[in-house]
Short mmCIF file of C-alpha atoms in Angstrom, two decimals:
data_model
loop_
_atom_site.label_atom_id
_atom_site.label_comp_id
_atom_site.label_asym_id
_atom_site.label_seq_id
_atom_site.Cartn_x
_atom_site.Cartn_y
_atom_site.Cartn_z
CA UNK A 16 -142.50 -98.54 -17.85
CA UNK A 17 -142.64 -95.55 -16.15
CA UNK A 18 -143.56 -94.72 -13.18
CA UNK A 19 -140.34 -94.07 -11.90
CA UNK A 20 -139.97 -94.84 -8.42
CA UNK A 21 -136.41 -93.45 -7.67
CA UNK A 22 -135.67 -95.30 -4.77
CA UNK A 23 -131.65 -93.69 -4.88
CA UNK A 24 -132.85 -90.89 -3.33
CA UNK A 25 -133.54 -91.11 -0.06
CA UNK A 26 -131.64 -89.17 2.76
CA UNK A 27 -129.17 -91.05 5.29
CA UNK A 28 -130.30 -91.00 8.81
CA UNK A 29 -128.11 -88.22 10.57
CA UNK A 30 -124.91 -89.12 12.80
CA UNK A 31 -125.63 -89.08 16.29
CA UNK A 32 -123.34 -86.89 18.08
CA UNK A 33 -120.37 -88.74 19.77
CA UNK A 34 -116.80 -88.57 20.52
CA UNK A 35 -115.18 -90.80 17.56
CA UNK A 36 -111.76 -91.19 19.52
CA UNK A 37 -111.83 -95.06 20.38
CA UNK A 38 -108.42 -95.13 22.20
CA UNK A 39 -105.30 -93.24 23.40
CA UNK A 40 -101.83 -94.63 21.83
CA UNK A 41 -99.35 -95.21 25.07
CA UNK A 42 -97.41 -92.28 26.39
CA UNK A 43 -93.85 -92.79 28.48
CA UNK A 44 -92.24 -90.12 30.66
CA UNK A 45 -89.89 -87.91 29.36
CA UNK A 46 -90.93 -88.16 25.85
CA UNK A 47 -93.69 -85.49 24.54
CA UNK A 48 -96.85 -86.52 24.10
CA UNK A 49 -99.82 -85.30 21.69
CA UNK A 50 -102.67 -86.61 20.24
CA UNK A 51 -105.79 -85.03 18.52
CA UNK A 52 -109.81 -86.25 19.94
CA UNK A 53 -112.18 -86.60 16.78
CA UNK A 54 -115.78 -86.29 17.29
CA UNK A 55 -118.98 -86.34 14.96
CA UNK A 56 -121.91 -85.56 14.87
CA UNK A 57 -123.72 -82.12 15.73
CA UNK A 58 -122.27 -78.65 14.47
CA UNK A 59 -118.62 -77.62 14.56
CA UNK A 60 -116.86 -76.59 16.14
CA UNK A 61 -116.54 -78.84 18.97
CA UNK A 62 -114.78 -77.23 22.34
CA UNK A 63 -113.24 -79.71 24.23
CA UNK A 64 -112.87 -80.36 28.19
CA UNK A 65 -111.57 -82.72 30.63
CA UNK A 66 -113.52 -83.63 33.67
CA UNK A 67 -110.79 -85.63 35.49
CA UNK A 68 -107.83 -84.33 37.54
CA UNK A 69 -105.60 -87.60 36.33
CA UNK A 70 -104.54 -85.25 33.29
CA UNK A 71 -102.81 -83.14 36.35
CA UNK A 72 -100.84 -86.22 37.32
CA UNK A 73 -99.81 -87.17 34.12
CA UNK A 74 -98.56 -84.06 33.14
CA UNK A 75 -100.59 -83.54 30.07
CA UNK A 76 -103.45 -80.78 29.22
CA UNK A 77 -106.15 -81.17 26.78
CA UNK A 78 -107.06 -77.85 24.61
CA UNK A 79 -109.95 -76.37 23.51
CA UNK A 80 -109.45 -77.70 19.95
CA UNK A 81 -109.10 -81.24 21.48
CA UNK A 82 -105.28 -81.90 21.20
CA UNK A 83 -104.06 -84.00 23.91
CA UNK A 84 -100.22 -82.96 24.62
CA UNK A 85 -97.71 -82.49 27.08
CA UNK A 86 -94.89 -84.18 28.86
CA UNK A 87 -94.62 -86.33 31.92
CA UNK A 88 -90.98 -84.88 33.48
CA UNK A 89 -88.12 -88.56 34.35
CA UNK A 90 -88.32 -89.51 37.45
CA UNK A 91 -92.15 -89.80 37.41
CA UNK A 92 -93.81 -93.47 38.08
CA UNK A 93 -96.15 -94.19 35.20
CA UNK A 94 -99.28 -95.20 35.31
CA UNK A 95 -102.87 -96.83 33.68
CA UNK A 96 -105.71 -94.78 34.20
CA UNK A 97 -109.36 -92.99 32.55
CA UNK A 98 -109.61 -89.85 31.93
CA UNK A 99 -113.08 -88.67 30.89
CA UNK A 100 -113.72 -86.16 28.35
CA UNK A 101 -116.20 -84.22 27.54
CA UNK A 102 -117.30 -81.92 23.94
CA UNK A 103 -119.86 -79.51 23.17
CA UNK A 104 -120.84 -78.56 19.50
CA UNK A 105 -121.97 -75.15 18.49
CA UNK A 106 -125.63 -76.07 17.97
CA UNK A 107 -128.18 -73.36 18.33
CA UNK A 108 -129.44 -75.64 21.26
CA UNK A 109 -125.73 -77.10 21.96
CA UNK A 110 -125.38 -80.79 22.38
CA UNK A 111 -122.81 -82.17 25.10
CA UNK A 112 -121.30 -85.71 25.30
CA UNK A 113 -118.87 -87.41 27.30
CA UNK A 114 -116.21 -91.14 27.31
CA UNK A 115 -113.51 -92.33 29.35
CA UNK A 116 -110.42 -93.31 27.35
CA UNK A 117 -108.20 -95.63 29.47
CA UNK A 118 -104.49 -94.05 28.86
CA UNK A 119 -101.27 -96.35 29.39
CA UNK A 120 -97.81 -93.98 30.70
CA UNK A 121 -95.22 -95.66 31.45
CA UNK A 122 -92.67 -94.48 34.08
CA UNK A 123 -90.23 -95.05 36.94
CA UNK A 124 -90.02 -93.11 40.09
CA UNK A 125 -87.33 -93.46 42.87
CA UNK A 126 -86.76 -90.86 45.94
CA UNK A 127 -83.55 -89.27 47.02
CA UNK A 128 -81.17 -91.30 49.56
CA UNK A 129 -77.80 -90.32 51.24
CA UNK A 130 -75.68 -93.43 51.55
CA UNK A 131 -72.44 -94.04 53.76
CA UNK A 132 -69.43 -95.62 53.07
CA UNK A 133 -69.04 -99.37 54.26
CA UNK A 134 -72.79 -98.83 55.43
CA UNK A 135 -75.72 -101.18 53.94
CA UNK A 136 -77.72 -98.99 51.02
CA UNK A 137 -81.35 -100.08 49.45
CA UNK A 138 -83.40 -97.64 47.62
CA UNK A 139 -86.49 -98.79 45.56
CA UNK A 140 -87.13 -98.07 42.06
CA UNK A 141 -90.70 -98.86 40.86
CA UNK A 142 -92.04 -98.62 37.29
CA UNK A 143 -95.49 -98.05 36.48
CA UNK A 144 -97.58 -98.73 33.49
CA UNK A 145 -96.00 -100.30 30.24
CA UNK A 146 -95.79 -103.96 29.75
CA UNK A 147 -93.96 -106.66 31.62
CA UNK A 148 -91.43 -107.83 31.57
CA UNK A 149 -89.48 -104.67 31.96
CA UNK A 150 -85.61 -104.40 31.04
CA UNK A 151 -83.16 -102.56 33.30
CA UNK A 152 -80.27 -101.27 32.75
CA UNK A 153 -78.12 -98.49 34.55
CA UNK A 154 -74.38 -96.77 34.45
CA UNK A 155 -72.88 -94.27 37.02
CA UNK A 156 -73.46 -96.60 40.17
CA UNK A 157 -70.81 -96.01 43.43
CA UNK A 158 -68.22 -98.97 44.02
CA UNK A 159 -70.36 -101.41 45.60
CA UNK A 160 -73.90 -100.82 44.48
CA UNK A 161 -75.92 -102.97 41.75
CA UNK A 162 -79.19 -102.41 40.00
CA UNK A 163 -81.58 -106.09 40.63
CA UNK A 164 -84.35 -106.80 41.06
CA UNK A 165 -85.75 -106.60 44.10
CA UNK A 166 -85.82 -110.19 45.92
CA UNK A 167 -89.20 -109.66 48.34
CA UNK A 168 -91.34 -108.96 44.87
CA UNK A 169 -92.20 -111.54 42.41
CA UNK A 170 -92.64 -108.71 39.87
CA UNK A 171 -90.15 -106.82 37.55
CA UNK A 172 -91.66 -103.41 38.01
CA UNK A 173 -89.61 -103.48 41.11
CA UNK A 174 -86.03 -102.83 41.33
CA UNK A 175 -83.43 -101.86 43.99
CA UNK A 176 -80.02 -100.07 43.89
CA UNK A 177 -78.83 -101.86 47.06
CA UNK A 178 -75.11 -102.50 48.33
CA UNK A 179 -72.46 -101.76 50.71
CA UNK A 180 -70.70 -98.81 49.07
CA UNK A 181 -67.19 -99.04 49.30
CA UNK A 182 -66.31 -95.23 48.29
CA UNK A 183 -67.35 -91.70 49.43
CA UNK A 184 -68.31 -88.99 47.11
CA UNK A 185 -71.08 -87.52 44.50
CA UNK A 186 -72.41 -89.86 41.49
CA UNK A 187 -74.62 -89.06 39.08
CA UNK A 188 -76.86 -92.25 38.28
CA UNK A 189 -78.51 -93.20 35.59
CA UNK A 190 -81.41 -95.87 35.36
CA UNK A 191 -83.05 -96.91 32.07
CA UNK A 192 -86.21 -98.85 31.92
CA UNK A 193 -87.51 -100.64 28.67
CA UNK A 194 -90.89 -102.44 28.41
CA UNK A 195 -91.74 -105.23 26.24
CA UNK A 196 -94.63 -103.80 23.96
CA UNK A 197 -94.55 -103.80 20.40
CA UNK A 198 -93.12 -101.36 19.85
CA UNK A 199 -90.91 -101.18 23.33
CA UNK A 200 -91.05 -98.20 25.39
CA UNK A 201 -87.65 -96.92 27.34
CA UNK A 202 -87.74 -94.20 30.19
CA UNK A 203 -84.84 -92.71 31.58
CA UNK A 204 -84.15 -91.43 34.92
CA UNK A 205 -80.68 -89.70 36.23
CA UNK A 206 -80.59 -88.56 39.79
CA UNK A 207 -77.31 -87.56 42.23
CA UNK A 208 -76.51 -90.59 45.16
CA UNK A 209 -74.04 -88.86 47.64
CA UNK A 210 -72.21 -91.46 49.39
CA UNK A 211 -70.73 -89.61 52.96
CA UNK A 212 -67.32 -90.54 54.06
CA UNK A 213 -67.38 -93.64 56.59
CA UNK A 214 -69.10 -93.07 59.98
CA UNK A 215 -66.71 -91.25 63.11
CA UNK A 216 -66.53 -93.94 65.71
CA UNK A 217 -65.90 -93.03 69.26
CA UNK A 218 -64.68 -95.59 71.83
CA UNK A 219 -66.66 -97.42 74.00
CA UNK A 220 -68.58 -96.12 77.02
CA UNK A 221 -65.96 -97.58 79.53
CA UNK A 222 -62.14 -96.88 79.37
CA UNK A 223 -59.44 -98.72 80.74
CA UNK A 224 -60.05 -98.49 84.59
CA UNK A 225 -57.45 -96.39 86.83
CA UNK A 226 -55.98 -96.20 90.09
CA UNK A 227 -55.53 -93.53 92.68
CA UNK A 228 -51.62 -92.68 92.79
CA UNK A 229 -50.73 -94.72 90.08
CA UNK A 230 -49.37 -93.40 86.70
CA UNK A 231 -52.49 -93.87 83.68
CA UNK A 232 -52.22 -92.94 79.76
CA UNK A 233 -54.31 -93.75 77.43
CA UNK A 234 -55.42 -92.62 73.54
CA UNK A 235 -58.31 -92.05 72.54
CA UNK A 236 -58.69 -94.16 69.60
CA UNK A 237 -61.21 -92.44 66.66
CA UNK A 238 -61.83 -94.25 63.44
CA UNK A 239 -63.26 -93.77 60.34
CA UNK A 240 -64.50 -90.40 59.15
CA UNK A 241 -61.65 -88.46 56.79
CA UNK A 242 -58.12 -87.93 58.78
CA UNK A 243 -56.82 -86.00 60.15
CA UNK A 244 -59.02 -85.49 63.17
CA UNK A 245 -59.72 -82.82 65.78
CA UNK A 246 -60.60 -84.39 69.31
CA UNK A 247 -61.80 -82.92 72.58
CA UNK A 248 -61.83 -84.33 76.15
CA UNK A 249 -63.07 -82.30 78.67
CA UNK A 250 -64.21 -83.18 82.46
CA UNK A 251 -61.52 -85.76 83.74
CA UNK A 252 -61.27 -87.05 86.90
CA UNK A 253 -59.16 -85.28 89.14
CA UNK A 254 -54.82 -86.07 88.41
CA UNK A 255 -55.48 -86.66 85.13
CA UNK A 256 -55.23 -84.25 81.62
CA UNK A 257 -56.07 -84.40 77.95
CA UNK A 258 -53.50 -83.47 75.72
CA UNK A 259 -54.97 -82.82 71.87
CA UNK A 260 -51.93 -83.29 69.46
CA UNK A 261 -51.75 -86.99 70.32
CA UNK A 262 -55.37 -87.66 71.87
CA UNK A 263 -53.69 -89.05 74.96
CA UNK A 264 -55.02 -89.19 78.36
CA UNK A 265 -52.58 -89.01 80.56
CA UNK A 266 -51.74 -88.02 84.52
CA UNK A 267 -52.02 -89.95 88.00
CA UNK A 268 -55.23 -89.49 89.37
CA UNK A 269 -56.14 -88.65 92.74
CA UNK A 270 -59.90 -89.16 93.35
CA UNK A 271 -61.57 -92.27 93.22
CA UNK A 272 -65.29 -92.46 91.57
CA UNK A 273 -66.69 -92.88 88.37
CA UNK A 274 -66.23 -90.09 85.67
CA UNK A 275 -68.34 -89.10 83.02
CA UNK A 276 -65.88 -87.32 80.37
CA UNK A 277 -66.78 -85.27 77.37
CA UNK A 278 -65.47 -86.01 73.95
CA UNK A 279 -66.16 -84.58 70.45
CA UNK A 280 -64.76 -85.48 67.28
CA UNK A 281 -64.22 -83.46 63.94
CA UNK A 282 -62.66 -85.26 60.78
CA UNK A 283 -61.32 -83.33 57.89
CA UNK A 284 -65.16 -83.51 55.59
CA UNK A 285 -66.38 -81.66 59.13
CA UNK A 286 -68.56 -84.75 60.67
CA UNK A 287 -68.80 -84.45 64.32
CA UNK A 288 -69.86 -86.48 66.94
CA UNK A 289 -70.00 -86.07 70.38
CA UNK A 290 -70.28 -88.41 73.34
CA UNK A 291 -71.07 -86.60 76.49
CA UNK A 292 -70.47 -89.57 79.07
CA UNK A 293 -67.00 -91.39 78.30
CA UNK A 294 -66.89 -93.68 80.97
CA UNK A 295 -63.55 -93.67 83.45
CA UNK A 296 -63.68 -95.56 86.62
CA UNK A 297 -61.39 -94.66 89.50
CA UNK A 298 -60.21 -97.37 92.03
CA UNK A 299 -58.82 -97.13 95.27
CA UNK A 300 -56.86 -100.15 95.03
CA UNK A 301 -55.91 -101.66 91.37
CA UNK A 302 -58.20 -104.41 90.48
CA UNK A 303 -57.99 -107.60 90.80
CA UNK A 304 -57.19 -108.85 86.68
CA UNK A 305 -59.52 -111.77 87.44
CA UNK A 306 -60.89 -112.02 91.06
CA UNK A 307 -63.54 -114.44 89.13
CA UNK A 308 -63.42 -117.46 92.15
CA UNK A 309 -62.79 -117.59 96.02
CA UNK A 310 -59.69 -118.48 95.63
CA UNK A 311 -58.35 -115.17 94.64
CA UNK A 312 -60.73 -113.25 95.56
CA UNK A 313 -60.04 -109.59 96.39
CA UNK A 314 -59.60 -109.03 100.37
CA UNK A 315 -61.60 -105.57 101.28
CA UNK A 316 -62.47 -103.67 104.66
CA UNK A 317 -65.62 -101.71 105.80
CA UNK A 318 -65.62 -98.85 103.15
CA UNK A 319 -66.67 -98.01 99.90
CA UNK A 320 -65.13 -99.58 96.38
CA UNK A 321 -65.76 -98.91 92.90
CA UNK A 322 -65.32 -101.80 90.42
CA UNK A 323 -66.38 -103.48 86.95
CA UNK A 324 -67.53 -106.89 86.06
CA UNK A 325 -64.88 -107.74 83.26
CA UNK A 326 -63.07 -104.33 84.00
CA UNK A 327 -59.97 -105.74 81.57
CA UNK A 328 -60.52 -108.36 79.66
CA UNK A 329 -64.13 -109.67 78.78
CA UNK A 330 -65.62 -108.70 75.68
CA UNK A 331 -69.47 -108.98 74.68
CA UNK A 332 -70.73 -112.53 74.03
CA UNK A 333 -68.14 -114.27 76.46
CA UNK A 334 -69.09 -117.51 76.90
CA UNK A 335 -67.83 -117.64 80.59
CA UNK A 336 -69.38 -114.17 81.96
CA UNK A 337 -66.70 -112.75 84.67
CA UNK A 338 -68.16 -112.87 88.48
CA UNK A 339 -66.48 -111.14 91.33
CA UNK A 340 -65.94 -112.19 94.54
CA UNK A 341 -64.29 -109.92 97.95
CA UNK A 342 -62.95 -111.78 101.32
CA UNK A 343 -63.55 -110.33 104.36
CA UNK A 344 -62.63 -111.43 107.75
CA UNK A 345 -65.45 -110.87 110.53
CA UNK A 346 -66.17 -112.43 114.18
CA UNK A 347 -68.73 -113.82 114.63
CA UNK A 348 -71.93 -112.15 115.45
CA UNK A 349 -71.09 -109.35 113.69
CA UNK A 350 -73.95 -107.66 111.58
CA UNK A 351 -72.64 -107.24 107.95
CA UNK A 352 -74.63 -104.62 105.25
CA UNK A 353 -73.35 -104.97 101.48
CA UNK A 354 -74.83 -103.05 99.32
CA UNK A 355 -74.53 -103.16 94.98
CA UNK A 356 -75.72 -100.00 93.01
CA UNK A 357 -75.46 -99.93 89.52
CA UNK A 358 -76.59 -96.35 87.60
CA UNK A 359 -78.88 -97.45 84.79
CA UNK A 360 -81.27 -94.63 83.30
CA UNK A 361 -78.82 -91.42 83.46
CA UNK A 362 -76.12 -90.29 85.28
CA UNK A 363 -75.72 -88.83 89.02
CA UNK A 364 -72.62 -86.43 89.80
CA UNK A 365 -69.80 -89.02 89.95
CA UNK A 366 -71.58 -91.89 88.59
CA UNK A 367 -71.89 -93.23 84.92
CA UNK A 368 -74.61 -95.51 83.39
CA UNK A 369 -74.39 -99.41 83.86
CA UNK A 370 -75.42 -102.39 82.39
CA UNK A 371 -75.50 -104.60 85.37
CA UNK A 372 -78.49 -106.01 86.72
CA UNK A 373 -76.67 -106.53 90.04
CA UNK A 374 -76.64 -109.91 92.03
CA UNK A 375 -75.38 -110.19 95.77
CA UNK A 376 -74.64 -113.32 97.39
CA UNK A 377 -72.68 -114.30 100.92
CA UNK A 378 -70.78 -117.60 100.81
CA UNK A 379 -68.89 -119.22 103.92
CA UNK A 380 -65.36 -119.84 103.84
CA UNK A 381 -66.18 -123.41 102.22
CA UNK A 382 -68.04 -121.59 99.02
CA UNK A 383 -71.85 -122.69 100.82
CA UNK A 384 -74.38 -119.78 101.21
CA UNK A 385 -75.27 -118.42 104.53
CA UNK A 386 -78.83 -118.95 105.83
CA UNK A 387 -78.57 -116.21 108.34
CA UNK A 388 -79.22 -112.98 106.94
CA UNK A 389 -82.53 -111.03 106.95
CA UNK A 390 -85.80 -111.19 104.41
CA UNK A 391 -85.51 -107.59 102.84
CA UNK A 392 -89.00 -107.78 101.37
CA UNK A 393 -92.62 -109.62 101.45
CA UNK A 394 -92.21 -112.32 98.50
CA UNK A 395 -96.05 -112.74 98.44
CA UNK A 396 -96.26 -109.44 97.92
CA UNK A 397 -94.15 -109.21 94.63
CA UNK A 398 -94.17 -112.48 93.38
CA UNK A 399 -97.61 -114.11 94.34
CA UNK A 400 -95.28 -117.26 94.56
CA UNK A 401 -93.24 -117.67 98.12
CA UNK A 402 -95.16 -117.56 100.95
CA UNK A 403 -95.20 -115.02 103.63
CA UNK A 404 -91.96 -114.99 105.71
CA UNK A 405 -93.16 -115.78 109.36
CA UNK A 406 -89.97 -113.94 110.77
CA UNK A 407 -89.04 -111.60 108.21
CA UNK A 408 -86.41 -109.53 110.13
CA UNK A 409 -84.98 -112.19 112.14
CA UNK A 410 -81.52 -113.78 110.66
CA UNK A 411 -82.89 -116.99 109.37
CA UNK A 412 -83.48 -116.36 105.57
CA UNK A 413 -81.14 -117.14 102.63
CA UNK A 414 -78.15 -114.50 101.86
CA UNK A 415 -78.89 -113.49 98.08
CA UNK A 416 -80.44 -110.83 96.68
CA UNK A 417 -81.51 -110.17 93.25
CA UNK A 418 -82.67 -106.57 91.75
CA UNK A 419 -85.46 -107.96 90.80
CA UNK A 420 -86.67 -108.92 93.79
CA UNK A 421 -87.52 -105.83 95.01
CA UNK A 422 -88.28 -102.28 94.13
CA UNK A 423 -85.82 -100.71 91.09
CA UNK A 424 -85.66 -96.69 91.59
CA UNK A 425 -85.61 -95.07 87.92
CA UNK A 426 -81.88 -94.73 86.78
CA UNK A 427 -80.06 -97.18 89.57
CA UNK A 428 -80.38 -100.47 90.84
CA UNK A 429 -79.74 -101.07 93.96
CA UNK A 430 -79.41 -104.56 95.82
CA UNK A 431 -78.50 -104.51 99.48
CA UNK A 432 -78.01 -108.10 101.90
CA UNK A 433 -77.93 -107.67 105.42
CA UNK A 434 -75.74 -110.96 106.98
CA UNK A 435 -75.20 -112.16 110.19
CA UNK A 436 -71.66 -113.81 111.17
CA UNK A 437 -72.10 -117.12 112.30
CA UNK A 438 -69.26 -119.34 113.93
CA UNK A 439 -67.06 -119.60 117.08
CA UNK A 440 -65.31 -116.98 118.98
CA UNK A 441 -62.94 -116.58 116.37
CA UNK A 442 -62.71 -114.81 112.72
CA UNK A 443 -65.06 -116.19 110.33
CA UNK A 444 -63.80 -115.49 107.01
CA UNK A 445 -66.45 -115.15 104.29
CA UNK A 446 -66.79 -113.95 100.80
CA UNK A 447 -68.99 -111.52 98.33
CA UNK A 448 -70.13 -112.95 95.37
CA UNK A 449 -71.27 -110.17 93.02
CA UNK A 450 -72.62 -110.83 89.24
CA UNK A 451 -74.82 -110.26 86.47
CA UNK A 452 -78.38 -111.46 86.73
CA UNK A 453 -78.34 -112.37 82.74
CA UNK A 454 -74.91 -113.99 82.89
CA UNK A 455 -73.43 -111.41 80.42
CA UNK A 456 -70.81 -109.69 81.58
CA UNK A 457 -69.24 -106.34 80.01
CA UNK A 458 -66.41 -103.87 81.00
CA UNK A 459 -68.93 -101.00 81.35
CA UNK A 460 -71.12 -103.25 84.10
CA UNK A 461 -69.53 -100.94 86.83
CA UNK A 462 -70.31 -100.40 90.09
CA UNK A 463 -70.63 -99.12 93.83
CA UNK A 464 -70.24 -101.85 96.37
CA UNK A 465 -70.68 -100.88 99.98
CA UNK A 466 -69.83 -103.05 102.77
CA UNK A 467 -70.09 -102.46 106.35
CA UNK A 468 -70.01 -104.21 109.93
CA UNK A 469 -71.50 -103.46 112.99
CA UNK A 470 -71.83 -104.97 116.45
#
């Protein structure tokens, strides 16, 4: 029985040289991370690289030794990525291997946002990595922000701090995120939300309109900001003075014309703002408080007048626009020239921007346009659409004019009607109708209307 075969000795087949590391536990921002890489296989020791840049964005560094460690700073959005590592033994012919380890950080990043007080505020927080369905949770909000999620995302990475905040001043906020892994991860995030003090507003563009000769006062009315206030008004018409302890405009002015004042506001938290074309019509005659029909319509001579559409009462959206209509007695055969300018794209000396897209139409005593004034322009020409006028500067054409139906210079609009009076040999009384192509009449839809007859 001998013969011994001693099969219990053979030698193991060696271990191929590898990287032994099979995974990398989950890492969360602002919590230190470290983790030793194993390998086997060849002859230690084993120096250690990384041939991936994600290590950069995650905030980690691997050492030669192979530890793993480092710390992703709050604030940073986490993330699930590879990051490929690579080992080389210390061989006399060294062997080098490589693997991609998928690595799970979880995170939440927002991005600094001013709000304003009684001003809508929405600022996206997103987290990354982790597992959904992610708990949020948050203290230090202003008065009038909440922490939800956000309603355009189905998802509950995504968060916003959103609301109308209903008090200035610094807070320091603090978001916490928790995911639902086993075990949970929770990352933390505190950041500073300055809420500024509630916007300066400045009055409208057009002030209450004044007259030549006749007494005018008027405040300037500022709101929000911080009181007290420090207000300038410089460049009044003519007559007329700004006096700074009680805002008030005051004075009888002298000049008609439109006015472009300048007026700057400081509140006590220093916010400024500045408008440098306050509005301020000047009339000759006071207007009419609603010259909106023929049958008190304003009575006017050859010359030169300045008026508004709604100049005292209409507001925006009034659902019966003003219209404005001027009498003017004429014999007959008299040539008439009205003319409607409106200053659109920036101001000339005297003049101040306008809304109107001006409208001129000539009505007989009876309310009936007049067929008898001349065709100012070659519809086929503009409009593809009305034919050619046969006679286009004899008095047989329809008396309205539109802006639009003719050439706009940049920064006015000008419409112009040239009328001839029909009738007997007696006066002929008929009437201006001037209004808003759109129908939507404001105070500041001022203008320059021109009328004048000739033989």
């Amino acid at each position: 029985c001998g013969g011994g075969g001693g099969g219990g000795g053979r030698t193991p087949a060696p271990v191929s040289f590898g990287i032994t590391t099979a995974s990398l536990p989950p890492a969360t921002s602002g919590v230190p991370y470290s983790v030793t890489l194993t390998a086997a296989g060849g002859t230690p020791p084993y120096k250690w690289s990384i041939l991936t840049e994600y290590p950069q964005m995650t905030g980690f560094k691997l050492s030669t030794d192979g530890v793993l460690s480092g710390l992703r700073p709050e604030g940073e959005e986490g993330m699930l990525t590879q990051i490929q590592f690579q080992v080389t033994d210390s061989s006399a012919v060294p062997q080098t291997t490589t693997r991609s380890l998928p690595i799970d950080v979880f995170g939440m990043r927002s991005y600094a946002m001013e709000g304003q007080k009684a001003v809508k505020y929405n600022r996206d927080i997103i987290a990354g990595g982790g597992v959904t369905p992610i708990l949020w949770q948050s203290t230090g909000l202003p008065p009038g922000l909440t922490l939800r999620q956000n309603p355009d995302k189905d998802s509950t990475r995504e968060f916003i701090l959103a609301g109308i905040p209903s008090q200035a001043g610094e807070y320091q906020v603090s978001i916490q995120a928790t995911d639902s892994g086993a075990p949970a991860r929770t990352t933390r995030m505190s950041f500073p939300v300055i809420i500024q003090p509630e916007k300066l507003v400045l009055p409208a563009k057009a002030l209450p309109t004044a007259t030549v000769g006749q007494p005018y006062s008027y405040t300037v009315p500022v709101s929000g900001g911080v009181p007290p206030y420090t207000v300038y008004v410089l460049s009044l018409p003519p007559g007329l003075t700004y006096t700074q302890s009680n805002t008030l405009i005051s004075g009888t002015p002298t000049t008609s014309g439109f006015y472009s004042a300048y007026i700057q506001v400081e509140d006590a938290a220093k916010q400024r703002i500045s408008n440098p074309s306050l509005q301020l019509l000047v009339t000759e005659i006071p207007p009419a408080e609603n010259n909106n029909s023929i049958s008190n319509a304003t009575q006017i001579y050859s010359s030169t007048y300045y008026a508004s559409i709604s100049a005292l009462t209409d507001r925006d959206g009034n659902l019966a626009p003003d219209q404005d209509y001027y009498r003017m007695d004429l014999a007959p055969g008299k040539k008439l020239f009205v003319m409607v300018e409106a200053v659109t794209g920036y101001s000339y000396e005297g003049d101040f921007q306008s809304l109107l897209d001006p409208v001129i139409e000539i009505l007989d005593a009876n309310g009936r346009r007049l067929n008898t004034c001349i065709d100012t322009l070659d519809d086929a020409y503009f409009s593809k659409v009305l034919p050619i006028d046969a006679t286009p500067n004899d008095f047989d054409d329809s008396c309205m004019q539109w802006t639009g139906d003719g050439y706009t210079a940049v920064g006015r609009r000008s419409v112009r009607v040239t009328a001839k009076i029909p009738g007997s040999s007696t006066l002929e009384t008929i009437y201006i109708h001037v209004f808003d192509w759109r129908g939507d009449a404001r105070p500041d839809m001022a203008y320059r209307l021109t009328v004048r007859d000739s033989n």
